[in-house]
Amino acid sequence: MYKDKVLIFIHIPKTAGAALTNIICEQYDPHEVFSLSDPILNRVNNVSEISANTKCILGHNYYGQHTNLGPFFYVTMLRDPVERVISHYYYIKYVIKDNKFTDMYNLKEFAQLEEFKNLQTRFITDNKLHLEQAIDNLKNFAFFGITEMFKESLLLMEKRLGWEGIQYKELNKNEKKPKKESISKETIKQIEKANLLDIELYQWARENFKSRLEEIEQ
């Protein structure tokens, strides 16, 4: 079903996308992969130069940006929105080490910046704040996984895409990131308030994911 179509991976920040990128790359020859996030992987310089041999597009791209490629299908990962925001902030602070940015904004302030609100919904709707459209789009994805159920996600991915023997290792894990339980209730409340669409999207996706998993386990 998917063999002759271009895989487009929507890599939402801090959803285990680095690990999934490696897994996807293992399924293709290097000349078949185009990465928007890691130009080192590319044999071409931009999307307009993608060759007919390209079978896979990776990166922090929004839904709908590459629909002129011919037959294609989407995959992505979703994560608990509060955990994702926490991870995103401390990734900037400790991994990217953008101290100027994190000195300017604490976690609660970061969560309320407009460009970071409901980020998962934005990625699934071509940067629109539209929950129903995000759900409708996800229904047509060949595969979407849940970060908190990563092993189960890989099992479903194997079945859906016809891949076998997926191997992976955890990447970009930030040991300095505090646990959610250690963060003040007021900050958590503000993160939730700023990500109401993402919370609903995640709840829908998690339930739908469980149903898909049950189908292949029967």
mmCIF file of N, CA and C in Angstrom, residues 1-58:
data_model
loop_
_atom_site.group_PDB
_atom_site.id
_atom_site.type_symbol
_atom_site.label_atom_id
_atom_site.label_comp_id
_atom_site.label_asym_id
_atom_site.label_seq_id
_atom_site.Cartn_x
_atom_site.Cartn_y
_atom_site.Cartn_z
ATOM 1 N N MET A 1 0.821 -1.218 0.000
ATOM 2 C CA MET A 1 0.000 0.000 0.000
ATOM 3 C C MET A 1 0.856 1.270 0.000
ATOM 4 N N TYR A 2 2.001 1.225 0.739
ATOM 5 C CA TYR A 2 2.819 2.423 0.899
ATOM 6 C C TYR A 2 4.152 2.350 0.167
ATOM 7 N N LYS A 3 4.448 1.235 -0.472
ATOM 8 C CA LYS A 3 5.760 1.000 -1.055
ATOM 9 C C LYS A 3 6.136 2.039 -2.090
ATOM 10 N N ASP A 4 5.211 2.464 -2.915
ATOM 11 C CA ASP A 4 5.505 3.391 -4.000
ATOM 12 C C ASP A 4 5.121 4.834 -3.683
ATOM 13 N N LYS A 5 4.962 5.128 -2.400
ATOM 14 C CA LYS A 5 4.600 6.480 -1.981
ATOM 15 C C LYS A 5 5.741 7.095 -1.164
ATOM 16 N N VAL A 6 5.799 8.424 -1.166
ATOM 17 C CA VAL A 6 6.812 9.145 -0.391
ATOM 18 C C VAL A 6 6.355 9.265 1.056
ATOM 19 N N LEU A 7 7.203 8.832 1.989
ATOM 20 C CA LEU A 7 6.928 8.982 3.414
ATOM 21 C C LEU A 7 7.289 10.396 3.834
ATOM 22 N N ILE A 8 6.359 11.075 4.483
ATOM 23 C CA ILE A 8 6.623 12.402 5.048
ATOM 24 C C ILE A 8 6.480 12.304 6.561
ATOM 25 N N PHE A 9 7.589 12.488 7.255
ATOM 26 C CA PHE A 9 7.590 12.428 8.718
ATOM 27 C C PHE A 9 7.484 13.836 9.281
ATOM 28 N N ILE A 10 6.382 14.126 9.964
ATOM 29 C CA ILE A 10 6.213 15.401 10.653
ATOM 30 C C ILE A 10 6.829 15.253 12.040
ATOM 31 N N HIS A 11 7.990 15.833 12.202
ATOM 32 C CA HIS A 11 8.747 15.713 13.450
ATOM 33 C C HIS A 11 8.383 16.872 14.373
ATOM 34 N N ILE A 12 7.440 16.632 15.273
ATOM 35 C CA ILE A 12 7.065 17.631 16.267
ATOM 36 C C ILE A 12 8.144 17.647 17.346
ATOM 37 N N PRO A 13 8.685 18.815 17.704
ATOM 38 C CA PRO A 13 9.776 18.866 18.664
ATOM 39 C C PRO A 13 9.461 18.160 19.977
ATOM 40 N N LYS A 14 10.444 17.392 20.446
ATOM 41 C CA LYS A 14 10.420 16.708 21.737
ATOM 42 C C LYS A 14 9.290 15.679 21.849
ATOM 43 N N THR A 15 9.167 14.847 20.811
ATOM 44 C CA THR A 15 8.205 13.741 20.829
ATOM 45 C C THR A 15 8.879 12.411 20.482
ATOM 46 N N ALA A 16 10.182 12.308 20.779
ATOM 47 C CA ALA A 16 10.990 11.131 20.415
ATOM 48 C C ALA A 16 11.250 11.072 18.914
ATOM 49 N N GLY A 17 11.231 12.222 18.277
ATOM 50 C CA GLY A 17 11.399 12.284 16.838
ATOM 51 C C GLY A 17 12.785 11.922 16.355
ATOM 52 N N ALA A 18 13.810 12.202 17.158
ATOM 53 C CA ALA A 18 15.181 11.866 16.751
ATOM 54 C C ALA A 18 15.348 10.356 16.636
ATOM 55 N N ALA A 19 14.809 9.630 17.623
ATOM 56 C CA ALA A 19 14.883 8.169 17.581
ATOM 57 C C ALA A 19 14.099 7.629 16.390
ATOM 58 N N LEU A 20 12.925 8.203 16.133
ATOM 59 C CA LEU A 20 12.112 7.724 15.019
ATOM 60 C C LEU A 20 12.760 8.076 13.678
ATOM 61 N N THR A 21 13.425 9.209 13.615
ATOM 62 C CA THR A 21 14.145 9.574 12.394
ATOM 63 C C THR A 21 15.186 8.513 12.048
ATOM 64 N N ASN A 22 15.955 8.075 13.040
ATOM 65 C CA ASN A 22 16.959 7.035 12.804
ATOM 66 C C ASN A 22 16.318 5.742 12.317
ATOM 67 N N ILE A 23 15.198 5.395 12.912
ATOM 68 C CA ILE A 23 14.490 4.173 12.519
ATOM 69 C C ILE A 23 14.025 4.266 11.072
ATOM 70 N N ILE A 24 13.454 5.401 10.721
ATOM 71 C CA ILE A 24 12.968 5.589 9.349
ATOM 72 C C ILE A 24 14.126 5.536 8.357
ATOM 73 N N CYS A 25 15.230 6.191 8.699
ATOM 74 C CA CYS A 25 16.385 6.216 7.789
ATOM 75 C C CYS A 25 16.924 4.819 7.512
ATOM 76 N N GLU A 26 16.785 3.915 8.478
ATOM 77 C CA GLU A 26 17.258 2.541 8.289
ATOM 78 C C GLU A 26 16.463 1.808 7.208
ATOM 79 N N GLN A 27 15.270 2.280 6.911
ATOM 80 C CA GLN A 27 14.409 1.605 5.944
ATOM 81 C C GLN A 27 14.662 2.063 4.504
ATOM 82 N N TYR A 28 15.516 3.080 4.314
ATOM 83 C CA TYR A 28 15.735 3.648 2.994
ATOM 84 C C TYR A 28 17.231 3.750 2.681
ATOM 85 N N ASP A 29 17.563 3.769 1.410
ATOM 86 C CA ASP A 29 18.927 4.067 0.997
ATOM 87 C C ASP A 29 19.183 5.555 1.211
ATOM 88 N N PRO A 30 20.439 5.942 1.491
ATOM 89 C CA PRO A 30 20.733 7.356 1.774
ATOM 90 C C PRO A 30 20.266 8.319 0.688
ATOM 91 N N HIS A 31 20.364 7.916 -0.579
ATOM 92 C CA HIS A 31 19.980 8.829 -1.654
ATOM 93 C C HIS A 31 18.468 8.993 -1.771
ATOM 94 N N GLU A 32 17.712 8.213 -1.002
ATOM 95 C CA GLU A 32 16.249 8.307 -1.041
ATOM 96 C C GLU A 32 15.693 9.221 0.052
ATOM 97 N N VAL A 33 16.585 9.736 0.918
ATOM 98 C CA VAL A 33 16.152 10.502 2.093
ATOM 99 C C VAL A 33 16.454 11.983 1.916
ATOM 100 N N PHE A 34 15.457 12.817 2.220
ATOM 101 C CA PHE A 34 15.669 14.265 2.266
ATOM 102 C C PHE A 34 15.265 14.760 3.648
ATOM 103 N N SER A 35 16.201 15.422 4.340
ATOM 104 C CA SER A 35 15.936 15.906 5.687
ATOM 105 C C SER A 35 15.901 17.421 5.730
ATOM 106 N N LEU A 36 14.826 17.958 6.249
ATOM 107 C CA LEU A 36 14.717 19.404 6.435
ATOM 108 C C LEU A 36 15.475 19.864 7.663
ATOM 109 N N SER A 37 15.738 18.946 8.603
ATOM 110 C CA SER A 37 16.366 19.302 9.867
ATOM 111 C C SER A 37 17.859 19.013 9.908
ATOM 112 N N ASP A 38 18.323 18.063 9.105
ATOM 113 C CA ASP A 38 19.727 17.674 9.120
ATOM 114 C C ASP A 38 20.269 17.641 7.696
ATOM 115 N N PRO A 39 20.705 18.787 7.166
ATOM 116 C CA PRO A 39 21.156 18.862 5.774
ATOM 117 C C PRO A 39 22.306 17.919 5.436
ATOM 118 N N ILE A 40 23.033 17.454 6.447
ATOM 119 C CA ILE A 40 24.150 16.538 6.201
ATOM 120 C C ILE A 40 23.661 15.270 5.496
ATOM 121 N N LEU A 41 22.396 14.905 5.728
ATOM 122 C CA LEU A 41 21.856 13.689 5.130
ATOM 123 C C LEU A 41 21.525 13.861 3.649
ATOM 124 N N ASN A 42 21.522 15.075 3.162
ATOM 125 C CA ASN A 42 20.937 15.336 1.853
ATOM 126 C C ASN A 42 21.948 15.349 0.706
ATOM 127 N N ARG A 43 21.481 14.910 -0.437
ATOM 128 C CA ARG A 43 22.242 15.045 -1.675
ATOM 129 C C ARG A 43 21.778 16.277 -2.460
ATOM 130 N N VAL A 44 20.696 16.913 -2.008
ATOM 131 C CA VAL A 44 20.178 18.118 -2.661
ATOM 132 C C VAL A 44 20.047 19.207 -1.613
ATOM 133 N N ASN A 45 19.831 20.440 -2.050
ATOM 134 C CA ASN A 45 19.887 21.577 -1.139
ATOM 135 C C ASN A 45 18.536 22.087 -0.663
ATOM 136 N N ASN A 46 17.464 21.821 -1.375
ATOM 137 C CA ASN A 46 16.153 22.292 -0.935
ATOM 138 C C ASN A 46 15.058 21.423 -1.536
ATOM 139 N N VAL A 47 13.855 21.631 -1.047
ATOM 140 C CA VAL A 47 12.741 20.768 -1.429
ATOM 141 C C VAL A 47 12.488 20.803 -2.932
ATOM 142 N N SER A 48 12.695 21.965 -3.564
ATOM 143 C CA SER A 48 12.431 22.065 -4.997
ATOM 144 C C SER A 48 13.371 21.208 -5.828
ATOM 145 N N GLU A 49 14.493 20.771 -5.223
ATOM 146 C CA GLU A 49 15.471 19.959 -5.935
ATOM 147 C C GLU A 49 15.329 18.470 -5.636
ATOM 148 N N ILE A 50 14.315 18.107 -4.888
ATOM 149 C CA ILE A 50 14.133 16.697 -4.563
ATOM 150 C C ILE A 50 13.968 15.891 -5.842
ATOM 151 N N SER A 51 14.712 14.831 -5.933
ATOM 152 C CA SER A 51 14.703 14.031 -7.158
ATOM 153 C C SER A 51 13.575 13.016 -7.149
ATOM 154 N N ALA A 52 13.399 12.396 -8.300
ATOM 155 C CA ALA A 52 12.369 11.365 -8.412
ATOM 156 C C ALA A 52 12.698 10.160 -7.548
ATOM 157 N N ASN A 53 13.955 10.050 -7.122
ATOM 158 C CA ASN A 53 14.368 8.914 -6.290
ATOM 159 C C ASN A 53 14.033 9.105 -4.812
ATOM 160 N N THR A 54 13.620 10.306 -4.432
ATOM 161 C CA THR A 54 13.328 10.576 -3.024
ATOM 162 C C THR A 54 12.104 9.776 -2.570
ATOM 163 N N LYS A 55 12.282 9.032 -1.492
ATOM 164 C CA LYS A 55 11.204 8.203 -0.942
ATOM 165 C C LYS A 55 10.807 8.619 0.469
ATOM 166 N N CYS A 56 11.562 9.561 1.037
ATOM 167 C CA CYS A 56 11.339 9.882 2.445
ATOM 168 C C CYS A 56 11.752 11.327 2.719
ATOM 169 N N ILE A 57 10.861 12.086 3.365
ATOM 170 C CA ILE A 57 11.153 13.465 3.765
ATOM 171 C C ILE A 57 11.001 13.563 5.279
ATOM 172 N N LEU A 58 12.031 14.079 5.932
ATOM 173 C CA LEU A 58 12.072 14.151 7.388
ATOM 174 C C LEU A 58 12.201 15.596 7.839
#
